[in-house]
Coordinates of N, CA and C in Angstrom, one line a residue:
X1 N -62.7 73.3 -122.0 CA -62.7 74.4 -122.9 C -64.1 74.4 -123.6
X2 N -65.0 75.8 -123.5 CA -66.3 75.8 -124.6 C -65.8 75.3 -125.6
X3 N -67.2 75.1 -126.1 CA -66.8 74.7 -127.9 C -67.1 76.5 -128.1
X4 N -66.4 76.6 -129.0 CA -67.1 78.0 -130.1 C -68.5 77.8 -130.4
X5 N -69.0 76.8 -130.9 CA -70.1 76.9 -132.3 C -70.8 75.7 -131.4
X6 N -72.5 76.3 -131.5 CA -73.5 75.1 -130.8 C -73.5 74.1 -131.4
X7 N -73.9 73.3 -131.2 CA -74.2 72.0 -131.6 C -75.8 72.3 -132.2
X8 N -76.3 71.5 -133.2 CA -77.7 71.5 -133.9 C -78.6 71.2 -132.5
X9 N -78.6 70.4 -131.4 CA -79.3 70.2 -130.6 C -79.4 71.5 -129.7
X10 N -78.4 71.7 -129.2 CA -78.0 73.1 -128.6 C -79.0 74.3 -129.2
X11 N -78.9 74.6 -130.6 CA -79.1 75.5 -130.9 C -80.8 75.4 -131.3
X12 N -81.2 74.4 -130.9 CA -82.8 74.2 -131.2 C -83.2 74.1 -130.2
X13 N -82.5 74.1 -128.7 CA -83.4 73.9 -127.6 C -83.1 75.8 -127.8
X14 N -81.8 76.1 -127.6 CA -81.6 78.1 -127.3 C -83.2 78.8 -128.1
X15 N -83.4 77.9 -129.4 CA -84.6 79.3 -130.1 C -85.8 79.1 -129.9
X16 N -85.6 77.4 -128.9 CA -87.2 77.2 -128.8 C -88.0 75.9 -129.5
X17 N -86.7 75.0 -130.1 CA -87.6 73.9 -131.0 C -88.1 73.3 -130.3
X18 N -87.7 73.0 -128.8 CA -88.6 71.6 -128.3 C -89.3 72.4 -126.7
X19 N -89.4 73.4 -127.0 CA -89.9 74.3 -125.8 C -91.2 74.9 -126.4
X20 N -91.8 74.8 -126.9 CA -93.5 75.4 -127.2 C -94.0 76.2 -126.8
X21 N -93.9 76.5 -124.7 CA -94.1 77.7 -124.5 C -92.9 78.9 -125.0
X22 N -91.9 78.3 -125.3 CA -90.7 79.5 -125.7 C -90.8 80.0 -126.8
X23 N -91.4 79.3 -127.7 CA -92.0 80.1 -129.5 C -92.8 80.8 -129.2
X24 N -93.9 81.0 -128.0 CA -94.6 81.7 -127.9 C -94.4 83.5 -128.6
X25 N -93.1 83.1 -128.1 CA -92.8 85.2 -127.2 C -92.3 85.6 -129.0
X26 N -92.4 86.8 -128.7 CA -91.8 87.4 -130.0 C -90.0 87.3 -130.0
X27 N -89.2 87.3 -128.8 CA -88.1 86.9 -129.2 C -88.1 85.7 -129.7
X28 N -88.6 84.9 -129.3 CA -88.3 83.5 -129.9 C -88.5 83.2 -131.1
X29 N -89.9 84.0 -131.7 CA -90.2 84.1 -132.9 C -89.2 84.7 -134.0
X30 N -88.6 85.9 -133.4 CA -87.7 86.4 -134.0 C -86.8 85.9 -134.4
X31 N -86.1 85.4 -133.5 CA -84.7 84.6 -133.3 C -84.6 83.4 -134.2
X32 N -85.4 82.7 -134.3 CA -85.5 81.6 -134.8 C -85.4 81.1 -136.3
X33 N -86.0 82.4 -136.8 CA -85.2 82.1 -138.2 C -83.7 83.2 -138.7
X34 N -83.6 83.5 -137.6 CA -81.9 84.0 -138.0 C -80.7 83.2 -137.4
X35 N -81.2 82.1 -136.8 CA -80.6 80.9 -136.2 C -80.4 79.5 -137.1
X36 N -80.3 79.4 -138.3 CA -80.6 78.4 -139.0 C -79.1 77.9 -139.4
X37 N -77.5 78.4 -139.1 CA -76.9 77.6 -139.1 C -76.4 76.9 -138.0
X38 N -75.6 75.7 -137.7 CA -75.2 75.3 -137.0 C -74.0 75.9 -136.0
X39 N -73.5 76.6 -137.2 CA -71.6 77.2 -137.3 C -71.5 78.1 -137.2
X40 N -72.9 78.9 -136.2 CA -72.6 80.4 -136.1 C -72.0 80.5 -134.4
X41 N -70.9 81.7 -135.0 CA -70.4 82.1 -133.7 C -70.9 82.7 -132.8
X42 N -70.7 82.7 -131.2 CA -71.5 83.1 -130.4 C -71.6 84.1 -130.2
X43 N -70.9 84.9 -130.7 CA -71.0 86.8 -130.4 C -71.9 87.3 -131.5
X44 N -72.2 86.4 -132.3 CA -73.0 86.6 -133.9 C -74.6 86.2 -133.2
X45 N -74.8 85.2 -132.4 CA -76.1 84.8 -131.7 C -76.1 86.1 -130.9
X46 N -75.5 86.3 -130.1 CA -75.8 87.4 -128.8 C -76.2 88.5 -129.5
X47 N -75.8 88.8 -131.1 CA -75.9 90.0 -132.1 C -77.2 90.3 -132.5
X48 N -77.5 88.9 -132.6 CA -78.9 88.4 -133.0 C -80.2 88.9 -132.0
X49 N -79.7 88.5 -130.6 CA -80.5 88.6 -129.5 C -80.8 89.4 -129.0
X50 N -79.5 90.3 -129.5 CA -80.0 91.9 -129.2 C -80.8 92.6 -129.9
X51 N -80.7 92.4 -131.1 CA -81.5 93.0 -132.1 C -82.9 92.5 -131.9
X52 N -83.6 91.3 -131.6 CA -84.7 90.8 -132.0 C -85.5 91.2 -130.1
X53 N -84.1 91.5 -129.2 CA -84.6 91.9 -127.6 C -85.5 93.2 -128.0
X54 N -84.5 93.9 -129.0 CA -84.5 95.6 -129.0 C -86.1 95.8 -129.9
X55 N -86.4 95.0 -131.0 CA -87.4 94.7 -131.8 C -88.6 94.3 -131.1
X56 N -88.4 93.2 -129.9 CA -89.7 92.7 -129.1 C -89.9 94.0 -128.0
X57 N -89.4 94.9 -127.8 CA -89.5 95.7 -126.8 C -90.3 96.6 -127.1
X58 N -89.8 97.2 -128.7 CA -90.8 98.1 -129.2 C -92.1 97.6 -129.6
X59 N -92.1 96.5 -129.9 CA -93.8 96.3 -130.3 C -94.3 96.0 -129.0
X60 N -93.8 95.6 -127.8 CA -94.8 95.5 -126.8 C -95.3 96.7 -126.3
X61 N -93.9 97.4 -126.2 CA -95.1 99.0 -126.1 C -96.2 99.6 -127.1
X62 N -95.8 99.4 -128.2 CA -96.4 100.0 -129.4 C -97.9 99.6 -129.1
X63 N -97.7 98.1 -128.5 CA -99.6 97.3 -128.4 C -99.9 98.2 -127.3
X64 N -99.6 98.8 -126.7 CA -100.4 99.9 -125.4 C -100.4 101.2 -125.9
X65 N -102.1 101.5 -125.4 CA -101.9 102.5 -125.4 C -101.3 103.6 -124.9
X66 N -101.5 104.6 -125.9 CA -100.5 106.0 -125.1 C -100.8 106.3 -123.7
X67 N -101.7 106.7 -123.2 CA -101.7 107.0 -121.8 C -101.4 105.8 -120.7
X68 N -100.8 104.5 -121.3 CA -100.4 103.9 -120.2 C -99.2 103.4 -121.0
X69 N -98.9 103.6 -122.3 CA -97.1 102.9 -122.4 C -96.6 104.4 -121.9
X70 N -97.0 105.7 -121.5 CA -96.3 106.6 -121.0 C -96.3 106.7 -119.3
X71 N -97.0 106.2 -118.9 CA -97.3 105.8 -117.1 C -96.0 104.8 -117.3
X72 N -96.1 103.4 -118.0 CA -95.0 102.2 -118.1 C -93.7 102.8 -118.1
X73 N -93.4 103.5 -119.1 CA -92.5 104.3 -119.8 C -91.6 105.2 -118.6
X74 N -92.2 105.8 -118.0 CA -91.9 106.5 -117.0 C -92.5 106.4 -115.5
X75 N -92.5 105.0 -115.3 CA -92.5 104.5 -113.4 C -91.1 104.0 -113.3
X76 N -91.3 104.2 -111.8 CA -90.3 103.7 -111.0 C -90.4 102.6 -110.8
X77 N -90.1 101.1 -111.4 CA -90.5 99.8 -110.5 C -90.0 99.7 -109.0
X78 N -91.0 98.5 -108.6 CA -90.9 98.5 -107.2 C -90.7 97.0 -107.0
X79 N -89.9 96.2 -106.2 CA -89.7 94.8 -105.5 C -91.5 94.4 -106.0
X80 N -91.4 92.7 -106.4 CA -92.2 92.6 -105.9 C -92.5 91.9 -104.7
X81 N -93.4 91.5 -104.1 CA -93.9 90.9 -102.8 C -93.6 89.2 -103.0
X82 N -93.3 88.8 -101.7 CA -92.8 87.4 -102.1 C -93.7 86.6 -102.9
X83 N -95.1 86.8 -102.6 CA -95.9 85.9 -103.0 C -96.2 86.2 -104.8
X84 N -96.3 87.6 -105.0 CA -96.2 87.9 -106.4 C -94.5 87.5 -107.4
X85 N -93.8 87.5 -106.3 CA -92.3 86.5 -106.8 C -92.8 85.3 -107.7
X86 N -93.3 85.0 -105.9 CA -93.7 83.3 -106.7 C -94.8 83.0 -107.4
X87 N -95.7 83.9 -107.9 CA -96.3 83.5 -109.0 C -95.8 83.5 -110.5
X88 N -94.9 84.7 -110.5 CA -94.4 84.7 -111.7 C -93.5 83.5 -112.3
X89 N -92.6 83.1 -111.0 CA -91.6 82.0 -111.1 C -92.3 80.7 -111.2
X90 N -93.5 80.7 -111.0 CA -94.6 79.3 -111.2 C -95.1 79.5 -112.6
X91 N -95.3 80.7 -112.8 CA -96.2 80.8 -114.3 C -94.9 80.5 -115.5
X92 N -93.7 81.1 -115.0 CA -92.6 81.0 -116.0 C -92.0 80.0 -116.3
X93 N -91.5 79.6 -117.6 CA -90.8 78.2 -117.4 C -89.1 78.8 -117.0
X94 N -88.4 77.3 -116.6 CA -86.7 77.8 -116.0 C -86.2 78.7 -116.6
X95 N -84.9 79.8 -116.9 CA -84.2 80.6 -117.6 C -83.5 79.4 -118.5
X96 N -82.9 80.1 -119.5 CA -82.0 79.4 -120.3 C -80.5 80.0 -120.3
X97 N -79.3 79.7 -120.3 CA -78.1 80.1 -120.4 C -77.5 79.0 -121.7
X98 N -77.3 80.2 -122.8 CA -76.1 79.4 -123.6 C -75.5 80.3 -124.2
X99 N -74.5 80.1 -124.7 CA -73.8 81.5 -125.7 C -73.5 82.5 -124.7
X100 N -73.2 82.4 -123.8 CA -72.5 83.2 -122.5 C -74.0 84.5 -123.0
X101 N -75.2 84.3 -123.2 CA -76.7 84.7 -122.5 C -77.4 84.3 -122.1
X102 N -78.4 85.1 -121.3 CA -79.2 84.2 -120.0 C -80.7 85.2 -121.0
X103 N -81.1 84.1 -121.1 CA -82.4 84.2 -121.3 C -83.7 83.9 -120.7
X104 N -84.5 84.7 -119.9 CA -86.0 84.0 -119.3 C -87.3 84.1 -120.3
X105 N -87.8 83.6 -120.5 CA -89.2 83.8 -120.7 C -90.2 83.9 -119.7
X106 N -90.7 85.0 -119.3 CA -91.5 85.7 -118.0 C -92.1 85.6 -118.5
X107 N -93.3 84.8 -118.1 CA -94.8 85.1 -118.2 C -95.2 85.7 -116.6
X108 N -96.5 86.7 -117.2 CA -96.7 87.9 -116.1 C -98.3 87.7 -115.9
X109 N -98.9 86.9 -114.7 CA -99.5 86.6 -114.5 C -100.6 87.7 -113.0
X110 N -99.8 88.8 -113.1 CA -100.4 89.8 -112.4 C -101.0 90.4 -112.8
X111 N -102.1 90.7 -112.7 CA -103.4 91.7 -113.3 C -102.5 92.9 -112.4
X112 N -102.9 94.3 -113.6 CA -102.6 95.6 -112.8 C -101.3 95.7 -113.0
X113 N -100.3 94.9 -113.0 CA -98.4 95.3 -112.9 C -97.9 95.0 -114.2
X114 N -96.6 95.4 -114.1 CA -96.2 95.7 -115.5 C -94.8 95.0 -115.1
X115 N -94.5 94.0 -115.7 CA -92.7 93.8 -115.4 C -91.8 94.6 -116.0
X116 N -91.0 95.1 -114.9 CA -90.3 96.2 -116.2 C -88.4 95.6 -115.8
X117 N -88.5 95.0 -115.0 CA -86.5 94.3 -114.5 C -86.7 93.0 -113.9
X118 N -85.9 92.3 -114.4 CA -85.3 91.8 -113.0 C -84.0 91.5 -112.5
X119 N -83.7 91.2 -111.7 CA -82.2 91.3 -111.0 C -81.6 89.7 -110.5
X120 N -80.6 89.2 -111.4 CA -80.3 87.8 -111.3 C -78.8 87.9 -110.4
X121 N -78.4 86.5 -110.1 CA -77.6 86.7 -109.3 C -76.5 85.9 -109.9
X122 N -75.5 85.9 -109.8 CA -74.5 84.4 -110.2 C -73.0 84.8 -109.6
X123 N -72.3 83.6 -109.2 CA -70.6 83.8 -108.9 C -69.7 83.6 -110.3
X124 N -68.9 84.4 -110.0 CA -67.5 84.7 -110.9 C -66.7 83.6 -110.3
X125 N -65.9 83.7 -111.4 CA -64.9 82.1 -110.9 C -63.8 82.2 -109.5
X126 N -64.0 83.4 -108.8 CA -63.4 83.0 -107.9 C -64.8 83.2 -106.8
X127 N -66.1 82.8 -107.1 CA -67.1 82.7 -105.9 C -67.5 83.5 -105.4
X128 N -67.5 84.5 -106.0 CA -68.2 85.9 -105.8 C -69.2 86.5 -106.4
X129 N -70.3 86.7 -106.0 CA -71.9 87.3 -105.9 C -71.4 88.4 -107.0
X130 N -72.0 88.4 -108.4 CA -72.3 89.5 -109.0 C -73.8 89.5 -109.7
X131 N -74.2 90.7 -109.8 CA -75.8 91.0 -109.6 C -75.5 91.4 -111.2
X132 N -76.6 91.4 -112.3 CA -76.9 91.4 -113.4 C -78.4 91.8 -113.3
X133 N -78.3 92.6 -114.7 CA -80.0 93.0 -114.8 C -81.0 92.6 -116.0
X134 N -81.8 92.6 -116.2 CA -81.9 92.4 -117.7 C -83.8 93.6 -117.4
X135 N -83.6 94.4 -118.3 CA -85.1 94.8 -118.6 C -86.0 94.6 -119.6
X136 N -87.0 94.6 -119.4 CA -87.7 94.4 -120.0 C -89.7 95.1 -120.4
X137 N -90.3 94.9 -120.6 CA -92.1 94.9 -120.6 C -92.9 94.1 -120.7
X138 N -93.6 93.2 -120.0 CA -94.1 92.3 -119.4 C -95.3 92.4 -119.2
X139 N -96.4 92.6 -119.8 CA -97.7 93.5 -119.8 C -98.2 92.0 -118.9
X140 N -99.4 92.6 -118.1 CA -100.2 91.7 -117.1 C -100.9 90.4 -118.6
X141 N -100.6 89.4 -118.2 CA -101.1 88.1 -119.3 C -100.4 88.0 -120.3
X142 N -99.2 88.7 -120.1 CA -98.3 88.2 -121.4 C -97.1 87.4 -121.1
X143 N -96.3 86.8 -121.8 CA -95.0 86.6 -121.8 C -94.0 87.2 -122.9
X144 N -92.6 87.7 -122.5 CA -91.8 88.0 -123.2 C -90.5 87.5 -122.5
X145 N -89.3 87.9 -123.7 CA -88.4 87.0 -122.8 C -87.1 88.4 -123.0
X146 N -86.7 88.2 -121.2 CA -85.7 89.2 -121.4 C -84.5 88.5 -120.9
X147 N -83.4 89.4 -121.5 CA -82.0 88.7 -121.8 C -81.2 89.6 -121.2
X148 N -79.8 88.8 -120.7 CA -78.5 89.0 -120.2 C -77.6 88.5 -121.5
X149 N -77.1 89.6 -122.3 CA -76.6 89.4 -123.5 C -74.7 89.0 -122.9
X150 N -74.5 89.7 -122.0 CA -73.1 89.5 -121.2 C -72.7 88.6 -120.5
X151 N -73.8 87.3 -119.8 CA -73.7 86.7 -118.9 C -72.3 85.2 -118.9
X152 N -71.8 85.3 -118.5 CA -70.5 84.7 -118.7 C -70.9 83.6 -117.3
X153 N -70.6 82.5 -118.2 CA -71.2 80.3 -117.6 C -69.5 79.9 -118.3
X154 N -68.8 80.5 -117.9 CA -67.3 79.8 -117.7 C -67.2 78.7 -117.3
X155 N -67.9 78.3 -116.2 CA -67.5 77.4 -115.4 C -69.0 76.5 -115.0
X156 N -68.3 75.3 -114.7 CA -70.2 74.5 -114.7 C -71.0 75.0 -113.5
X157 N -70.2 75.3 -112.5 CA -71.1 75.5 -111.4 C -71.7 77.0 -111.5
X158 N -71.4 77.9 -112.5 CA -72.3 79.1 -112.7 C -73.5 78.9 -112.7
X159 N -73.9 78.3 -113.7 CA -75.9 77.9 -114.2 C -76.1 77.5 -112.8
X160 N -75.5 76.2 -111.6 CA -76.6 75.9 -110.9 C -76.5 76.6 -109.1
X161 N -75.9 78.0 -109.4 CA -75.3 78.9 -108.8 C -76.5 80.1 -109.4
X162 N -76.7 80.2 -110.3 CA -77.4 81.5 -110.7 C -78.8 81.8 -110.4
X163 N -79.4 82.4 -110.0 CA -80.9 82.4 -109.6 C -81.2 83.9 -109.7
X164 N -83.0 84.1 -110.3 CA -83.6 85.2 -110.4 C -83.8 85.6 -108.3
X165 N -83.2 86.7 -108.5 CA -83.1 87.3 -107.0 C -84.6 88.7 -106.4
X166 N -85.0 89.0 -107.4 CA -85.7 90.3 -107.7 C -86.7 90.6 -108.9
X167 N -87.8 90.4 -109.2 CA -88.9 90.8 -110.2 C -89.3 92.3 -109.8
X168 N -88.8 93.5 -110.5 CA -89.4 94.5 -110.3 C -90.1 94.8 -111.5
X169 N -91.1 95.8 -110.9 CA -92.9 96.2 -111.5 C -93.6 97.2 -111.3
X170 N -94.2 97.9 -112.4 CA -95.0 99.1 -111.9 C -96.2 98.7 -111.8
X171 N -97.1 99.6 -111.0 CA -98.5 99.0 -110.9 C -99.4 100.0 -111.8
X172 N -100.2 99.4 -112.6 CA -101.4 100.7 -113.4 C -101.6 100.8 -113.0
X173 N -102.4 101.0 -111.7 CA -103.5 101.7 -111.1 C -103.0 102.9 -110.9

């Protein structure tokens, strides 16, 4: 059976205490001090996560300018290329899953591209492939971190079953 309520250790690795690159990002920043009891319920964290997702989204556009947060704003992302896969997934540290959310911190280490999705993968408890998205804006040399606020870890073998399947991206040029 989950517990309801994280544990103090739990809930200091989720906002970032012992992760350094993870304070980085503005969700982390965010989150972190609306995380300060032990005994908060999990749909009250995910509450949280949404709000501070929805907050880090608008200021990353806000830092661009208009003529390219409106190119961002309005592309079609595209797959990236395996090799630009694997730089992102080298530059990033692991996802995090707790509170039935999946959290990554993407760092975007592509000059020119914009992360704007990605597409994760995980089995349902009877072993079946369901695809999840989480979006986001990922300016070339930044990190932000985008969330699966629904992602349901019922079962232990979800997390080492779940993998980023897909980085999609516009290109500025």
């Amino acid at each position: 059976m989950q517990e309801p309520h994280l544990t103090a250790a739990a809930l200091l690795l989720l906002i970032g205490g012992t992760m350094p690159a993870a304070a980085e990002t503005c969700f982390r920043q965010c989150l972190a001090p609306r995380l300060t009891d032990s005994a908060i319920p999990d749909d009250r964290i995910r509450f949280e996560m949404r709000r501070c997702r929805d907050l880090c989204e608008g200021e990353a556009l806000a830092r661009v300018a208009d003529p390219v947060r409106r190119r961002v704003e309005s592309c079609r992302p595209e797959p990236l290329s395996l090799d630009e896969f694997r730089a992102v997934r080298g530059a990033s540290p692991s996802y995090v899953v707790q509170s039935n959310a999946f959290t990554w911190d993407v760092r975007n280490p592509l000059p020119g591209k914009v992360i704007r999705e990605i597409e994760i993968v995980a089995q349902t408890m009877d072993l079946r492939d369901t695809v999840m998205t989480a979006a986001g804006t990922v300016m070339p040399g930044e990190s932000e971190t985008l969330l699966v606020a629904g992602f349901f870890d019922g079962y232990p073998n979800a997390r080492y079953a779940t993998k980023v399947r897909t980085i999609w991206a516009c290109s500025l040029d």
